[in-house]
Short mmCIF file of C-alpha atoms in Angstrom, two decimals:
data_model
loop_
_atom_site.label_atom_id
_atom_site.label_comp_id
_atom_site.label_asym_id
_atom_site.label_seq_id
_atom_site.Cartn_x
_atom_site.Cartn_y
_atom_site.Cartn_z
CA MET E 15 55.92 107.69 114.60
CA SER E 16 56.92 105.86 117.77
CA SER E 17 58.87 102.64 117.41
CA ALA E 18 57.66 101.28 120.75
CA ARG E 19 57.50 97.49 120.75
CA ALA E 20 54.65 95.86 122.65
CA PHE E 21 54.90 92.60 124.56
CA PRO E 22 53.14 91.49 126.63
CA SER E 23 49.85 93.40 126.82
CA ARG E 24 50.26 96.86 128.39
CA LEU E 25 54.05 96.51 128.64
CA PHE E 26 56.37 98.06 126.03
CA PHE E 27 60.03 98.75 125.38
CA CYS E 28 61.45 101.44 123.16
CA PRO E 29 64.48 103.71 122.63
CA GLU E 30 64.80 106.86 124.70
CA ARG E 31 64.16 109.13 121.72
CA ASP E 32 60.67 107.64 121.26
CA VAL E 33 59.47 107.72 124.86
CA ALA E 34 57.35 110.86 124.57
CA ASP E 35 55.61 109.63 121.40
CA ALA E 36 55.09 106.18 122.92
CA CYS E 37 53.56 107.67 126.04
CA ARG E 38 51.09 109.78 124.07
CA ALA E 39 50.18 106.99 121.65
CA ARG E 40 49.83 104.22 124.23
CA GLY E 41 48.50 106.09 127.24
CA VAL E 42 51.49 105.14 129.37
CA THR E 43 51.12 105.63 133.11
CA HIS E 44 54.39 104.14 134.40
CA VAL E 45 57.93 104.44 133.04
CA VAL E 46 61.09 102.39 133.68
CA ALA E 47 63.98 104.63 132.59
CA ILE E 48 67.30 102.79 132.19
CA GLY E 49 70.67 104.39 131.61
CA TRP E 50 74.20 104.88 132.89
CA PRO E 51 73.55 107.03 134.78
CA ALA E 52 69.78 106.72 134.90
CA PRO E 53 68.26 109.31 132.55
CA GLU E 54 65.85 112.05 133.43
CA ASP E 55 62.22 111.42 132.56
CA ALA E 56 62.09 111.81 128.78
CA SER E 57 58.28 111.58 128.89
CA GLU E 58 57.88 114.71 131.00
CA GLY E 59 55.19 117.00 129.61
CA SER E 60 53.79 114.41 127.22
CA VAL E 61 51.15 112.74 129.40
CA ALA E 62 50.27 112.44 133.06
CA ILE E 63 52.80 109.84 134.17
CA GLU E 64 51.98 108.43 137.60
CA ARG E 65 55.36 106.96 138.47
CA VAL E 66 58.87 106.74 137.02
CA LEU E 67 61.47 104.17 138.10
CA ARG E 68 65.03 105.20 137.21
CA ILE E 69 67.64 102.45 137.05
CA ASP E 70 71.42 102.74 136.69
CA LEU E 71 72.43 99.93 134.35
CA ALA E 72 75.34 99.87 131.93
CA ASP E 73 74.96 97.93 128.68
CA ASP E 74 77.97 95.79 129.50
CA GLU E 75 78.21 92.00 129.49
CA LEU E 76 79.69 92.01 133.02
CA THR E 77 76.89 94.12 134.50
CA ASP E 78 74.49 92.44 136.92
CA VAL E 79 71.22 92.71 135.00
CA LEU E 80 69.35 90.45 137.43
CA GLU E 81 69.37 92.92 140.32
CA ALA E 82 67.86 95.54 138.02
CA ALA E 83 65.44 92.97 136.61
CA THR E 84 63.99 92.05 140.00
CA THR E 85 63.41 95.72 140.85
CA ALA E 86 61.99 96.70 137.46
CA THR E 87 59.76 93.65 137.03
CA THR E 88 58.31 94.11 140.51
CA PHE E 89 57.59 97.77 139.70
CA ALA E 90 55.89 96.80 136.43
CA ARG E 91 53.90 93.99 138.01
CA VAL E 92 52.55 96.18 140.81
CA ALA E 93 51.54 98.84 138.28
CA LEU E 94 49.80 96.44 135.90
CA GLU E 95 48.02 94.58 138.70
CA ALA E 96 46.78 97.80 140.31
CA SER E 97 44.59 98.83 137.37
CA GLU E 98 43.69 97.66 133.90
CA GLU E 99 44.19 101.27 132.81
CA HIS E 100 47.88 101.20 133.65
CA VAL E 101 50.43 100.85 130.86
CA VAL E 102 54.20 100.50 131.40
CA VAL E 103 57.00 101.46 129.04
CA VAL E 104 60.62 100.37 129.57
CA HIS E 105 63.24 102.40 127.75
CA CYS E 106 67.01 102.58 127.44
CA HIS E 107 69.14 104.67 125.10
CA ALA E 108 68.81 102.47 122.00
CA GLY E 109 65.81 100.38 123.04
CA VAL E 110 67.61 97.18 122.06
CA SER E 111 69.58 95.48 124.84
CA ARG E 112 68.77 96.67 128.36
CA SER E 113 65.08 97.42 127.93
CA ALA E 114 64.53 94.17 126.01
CA ALA E 115 66.28 92.21 128.77
CA ILE E 116 63.95 93.71 131.38
CA VAL E 117 60.83 92.89 129.36
CA ALA E 118 62.11 89.33 128.82
CA ALA E 119 62.72 89.05 132.56
CA TYR E 120 59.15 90.20 133.24
CA MET E 121 57.77 87.51 130.95
CA MET E 122 59.88 84.85 132.62
CA ARG E 123 59.09 85.91 136.16
CA TRP E 124 55.41 86.79 135.97
CA GLU E 125 54.03 85.00 132.91
CA SER E 126 55.78 81.62 133.30
CA VAL E 127 57.53 82.02 129.96
CA SER E 128 60.81 80.16 129.43
CA TRP E 129 63.99 82.06 128.64
CA ALA E 130 64.02 80.74 125.08
CA GLU E 131 60.42 81.87 124.50
CA ALA E 132 61.02 85.28 126.08
CA LEU E 133 64.12 85.81 123.94
CA ARG E 134 62.26 84.93 120.75
CA ALA E 135 59.48 87.33 121.70
CA VAL E 136 61.72 90.35 122.31
CA GLU E 137 63.87 89.55 119.28
CA GLY E 138 60.68 89.51 117.23
CA HIS E 139 60.11 93.10 118.31
CA GLY E 140 63.65 94.33 117.64
CA GLY E 141 65.26 93.47 120.99
CA ASP E 142 68.79 92.07 121.25
CA PRO E 143 70.11 91.70 124.84
CA ASN E 144 73.90 91.47 125.03
CA GLU E 145 75.54 88.08 125.56
CA GLY E 146 76.15 88.62 129.27
CA PHE E 147 72.51 89.52 129.88
CA ARG E 148 71.40 86.48 127.89
CA ALA E 149 73.58 84.11 129.92
CA GLN E 150 72.43 85.60 133.22
CA LEU E 151 68.75 85.39 132.30
CA GLU E 152 69.18 81.81 131.12
CA MET E 153 70.81 80.93 134.46
CA TRP E 154 68.01 82.69 136.34
CA ASP E 155 65.42 80.75 134.35
CA ALA E 156 67.11 77.49 135.35
CA MET E 157 66.93 78.56 139.01
CA GLY E 158 63.24 79.40 138.99
CA THR E 159 63.21 83.20 138.31
CA ARG E 160 62.42 84.04 141.93
CA ALA E 161 63.70 87.31 143.34
CA ALA E 162 65.57 85.32 146.00
CA THR E 163 67.58 83.44 143.36
CA ALA E 164 68.70 86.48 141.33
CA ARG E 165 71.87 87.11 143.37
CA ASP E 166 72.81 83.43 143.29
CA ALA E 167 72.24 83.22 139.54
CA TYR E 168 74.50 86.21 138.92
CA ALA E 169 77.18 84.83 141.25
CA LEU E 170 77.19 81.43 139.53
CA TRP E 171 77.34 83.06 136.11
CA SER E 172 80.21 85.29 137.30
CA VAL E 173 82.38 82.49 138.64
CA ALA E 174 81.79 80.40 135.51
CA LYS E 175 82.85 83.35 133.35
CA ILE E 176 85.96 83.88 135.49
CA ALA E 177 86.93 80.25 134.86
CA ARG E 178 86.35 80.55 131.10
CA ASP E 179 88.38 83.75 130.91
CA ARG E 180 91.22 82.17 132.88
CA ASP E 181 91.31 79.22 130.48
CA ALA E 182 91.31 81.55 127.49
CA ARG E 183 94.00 83.94 128.79
CA GLY E 184 96.13 81.47 130.70
CA TYR E 185 95.96 83.56 133.86
CA LEU E 186 93.46 85.12 136.25
CA GLU E 187 93.12 88.89 136.08
CA SER E 188 93.37 90.65 139.43
CA THR E 189 90.14 92.49 138.67
CA SER E 190 88.30 89.16 138.54
CA VAL E 191 88.78 88.38 142.22
CA ARG E 192 86.73 89.96 144.97
CA ARG E 193 88.22 92.26 147.56
CA ASP E 194 89.58 90.72 150.75
CA PRO E 195 86.95 91.36 153.48
CA GLY E 196 89.63 91.23 156.16
CA ALA E 197 92.17 93.57 154.57
CA GLY E 198 93.03 96.96 156.00
CA ASP E 199 91.76 98.67 159.11
CA ALA E 200 88.15 98.85 158.00
CA VAL E 201 86.24 95.59 158.11
CA GLU E 202 83.00 95.38 156.18
CA ASP E 203 79.92 94.03 157.92
CA ASP E 204 78.24 93.18 154.61
CA ALA E 205 75.17 95.14 155.68
CA GLY E 206 74.53 92.64 158.45
CA GLY E 207 74.55 89.75 156.00
CA GLY E 208 77.08 87.67 157.90
CA TRP E 209 80.64 86.57 157.37
CA ALA E 210 83.04 83.66 157.80
CA GLY E 211 86.31 83.86 159.69
CA CYS E 212 89.28 81.69 160.56
CA ARG E 213 88.41 79.63 163.64
CA LYS E 214 91.95 79.89 165.01
CA CYS E 215 92.69 83.62 164.72
CA ARG E 216 89.23 85.01 163.86
CA ARG E 217 90.42 86.84 160.78
CA ARG E 218 87.57 87.50 158.37
CA LEU E 219 87.78 85.44 155.18
CA ALA E 220 84.48 85.87 153.34
CA ARG E 221 81.26 87.85 153.38
CA ALA E 222 77.85 86.22 153.10
CA SER E 223 77.56 87.80 149.66
CA ASP E 224 80.70 85.89 148.58
CA ALA E 225 79.08 82.50 149.20
CA LEU E 226 78.05 80.39 146.21
CA PRO E 227 75.04 78.05 146.25
CA HIS E 228 75.06 74.55 144.87
CA ALA E 229 72.40 71.92 144.41
CA HIS E 230 72.65 69.16 147.00
CA GLY E 231 73.98 65.87 145.71
CA GLU E 232 72.89 62.32 146.42
CA GLY E 233 74.89 62.01 149.59
CA ILE E 234 77.30 59.13 150.14
CA ASP E 235 76.02 57.20 147.11
CA ALA E 236 77.35 59.97 144.84
CA PHE E 237 80.98 59.18 145.60
CA ALA E 238 82.98 56.97 143.26
CA TRP E 239 84.10 54.49 145.92
CA LYS E 240 80.51 54.04 147.06
CA ARG E 241 79.23 53.51 143.52
CA LYS E 242 81.90 50.87 142.96
CA ARG E 243 80.90 49.06 146.14
CA LYS E 244 77.28 48.92 144.97
CA GLU E 245 78.33 47.68 141.52
CA ASP E 246 80.38 44.93 143.20
CA GLY E 247 77.33 43.80 145.15
CA GLY E 248 78.34 45.40 148.41
CA GLY E 249 74.89 46.85 149.00
CA THR E 250 74.05 50.29 150.30
CA THR E 251 74.61 51.91 153.62
CA ARG E 252 71.86 53.34 155.77
CA GLU E 253 70.15 56.24 153.99
CA ARG E 254 71.62 59.55 155.06
CA THR E 255 70.48 63.11 154.51
CA PRO E 256 73.09 64.83 152.35
CA SER E 257 74.97 67.47 154.31
CA CYS E 258 77.62 70.00 153.40
CA SER E 259 80.82 70.22 155.42
CA SER E 260 82.10 73.11 153.29
CA VAL E 261 81.18 76.60 152.17
CA PHE E 262 82.00 77.44 148.55
CA VAL E 263 82.79 81.07 147.79
CA MET E 264 83.82 83.42 145.01
CA PRO E 265 87.59 83.79 144.39
CA LEU E 266 88.98 86.33 146.86
CA SER E 267 92.17 88.36 146.75
CA TRP E 268 93.69 86.70 149.85
CA MET E 269 93.68 83.26 148.18
CA ARG E 270 97.29 82.67 147.21
CA GLY E 271 98.00 80.57 144.13
CA ILE E 272 94.64 80.85 142.41
CA GLU E 273 95.99 83.43 139.94
CA ASP E 274 98.57 81.04 138.50
CA GLY E 275 97.76 79.76 135.06
CA ASP E 276 99.37 78.75 131.78
CA GLY E 277 100.93 75.61 133.20
CA GLY E 278 100.71 76.68 136.84
CA PRO E 279 98.84 74.71 139.50
CA THR E 280 95.13 74.26 138.99
CA ARG E 281 94.59 73.19 142.57
CA GLY E 282 96.02 73.87 145.99
CA LYS E 283 95.27 74.57 149.62
CA LEU E 284 93.82 77.77 151.02
CA THR E 285 95.49 79.10 154.15
CA CYS E 286 94.48 81.92 156.45
CA PRO E 287 96.56 84.97 155.46
CA ARG E 288 97.13 85.81 159.13
CA CYS E 289 97.89 82.56 160.98
CA GLU E 290 98.67 80.35 157.95
CA VAL E 291 96.42 77.50 159.12
CA LYS E 292 94.75 75.57 156.32
CA VAL E 293 91.12 76.61 155.96
CA GLY E 294 90.20 74.91 152.70
CA ALA E 295 91.24 74.22 149.14
CA PHE E 296 90.75 75.38 145.58
CA ASP E 297 90.51 73.45 142.34
CA TRP E 298 89.69 75.00 138.98
CA ALA E 299 88.55 71.56 137.79
CA GLY E 300 86.11 71.20 140.68
CA ILE E 301 85.73 69.68 144.14
CA GLN E 302 83.08 67.21 145.29
CA CYS E 303 81.19 68.47 148.31
CA SER E 304 80.43 66.10 151.18
CA CYS E 305 76.79 66.16 150.04
CA GLY E 306 77.92 64.52 146.79
CA ALA E 307 77.57 67.53 144.48
CA TRP E 308 80.41 68.66 142.24
CA VAL E 309 81.24 72.38 142.36
CA THR E 310 83.31 73.74 139.45
CA PRO E 311 85.43 75.80 139.78
CA ALA E 312 85.71 75.38 143.54
CA PHE E 313 87.00 77.70 146.26
CA GLN E 314 86.18 75.73 149.37
CA LEU E 315 86.22 76.76 153.02
CA GLN E 316 85.90 73.84 155.44
CA ARG E 317 83.27 74.46 158.11
CA ALA E 318 85.49 72.73 160.69
CA LYS E 319 88.14 75.39 160.09
CA ILE E 320 85.95 78.49 160.11
CA ASP E 321 83.38 80.25 162.22
CA ALA E 322 80.51 81.07 159.92
CA PHE E 323 77.96 83.70 160.85
CA GLY E 324 75.07 83.74 158.41
CA VAL E 325 77.10 82.14 155.60
#
């Protein structure tokens, strides 16, 4: 008997071994097959499957589940909206972590279900997404579960995890930093996504995909000296639209000093690896942006020191 777990209506998740039985019993028309690498269609020959989406996704806490989630949930939504006769099954090897995470993501994105509610639902049907998937989905929920926010949610989760691991180990592992976009003879174009370079020597410092978002702060009133002035009866200045004079990015391999831990510096300046001019600063405890928002940890490139193209 199939152990397929149903939630919501016409959407299921199950282990790979039960796909064929689930397809026959439920009248499945669309399959999301998840594996590392993506498996062949285990439902072949069981029923007339209309479409199969194969996704490469390792069941690892560091894996970006949100990219897979946006693809898979769009596939499922299109299928279910196209006909009331369509039924979708999501399967991974064990039918516990990856497939459950995708179904939870579907509920969050398309049925306006909170992360906590989605987690309870899949757990009630035997699902148990790994801790990394849980944290990423919770972050995505906080950012609105739009496809456009999936990359940002994963990036913010990644940099927060890097900081936690550094605190726990006392040092930053070299594998935690991103590759230098300006190293070597080959320079990546980031698929046309833009980049930031040193204004003085034009050396590339960051790709658009390295940039980290942050919520805008309250502008000048967010700064401590301004708050003190208001408390002392100094009044407020003319209302200003918060603006950002910096770009915050992921830690990159050219940033000297950020690896030091266990009593080493937690803050310092960032200099261009070619011309040595200061282009920004880093602080594991955080830096306050000119818009008033705190960014923690912070790897800051000053817009006055860089040429930014699409970043």
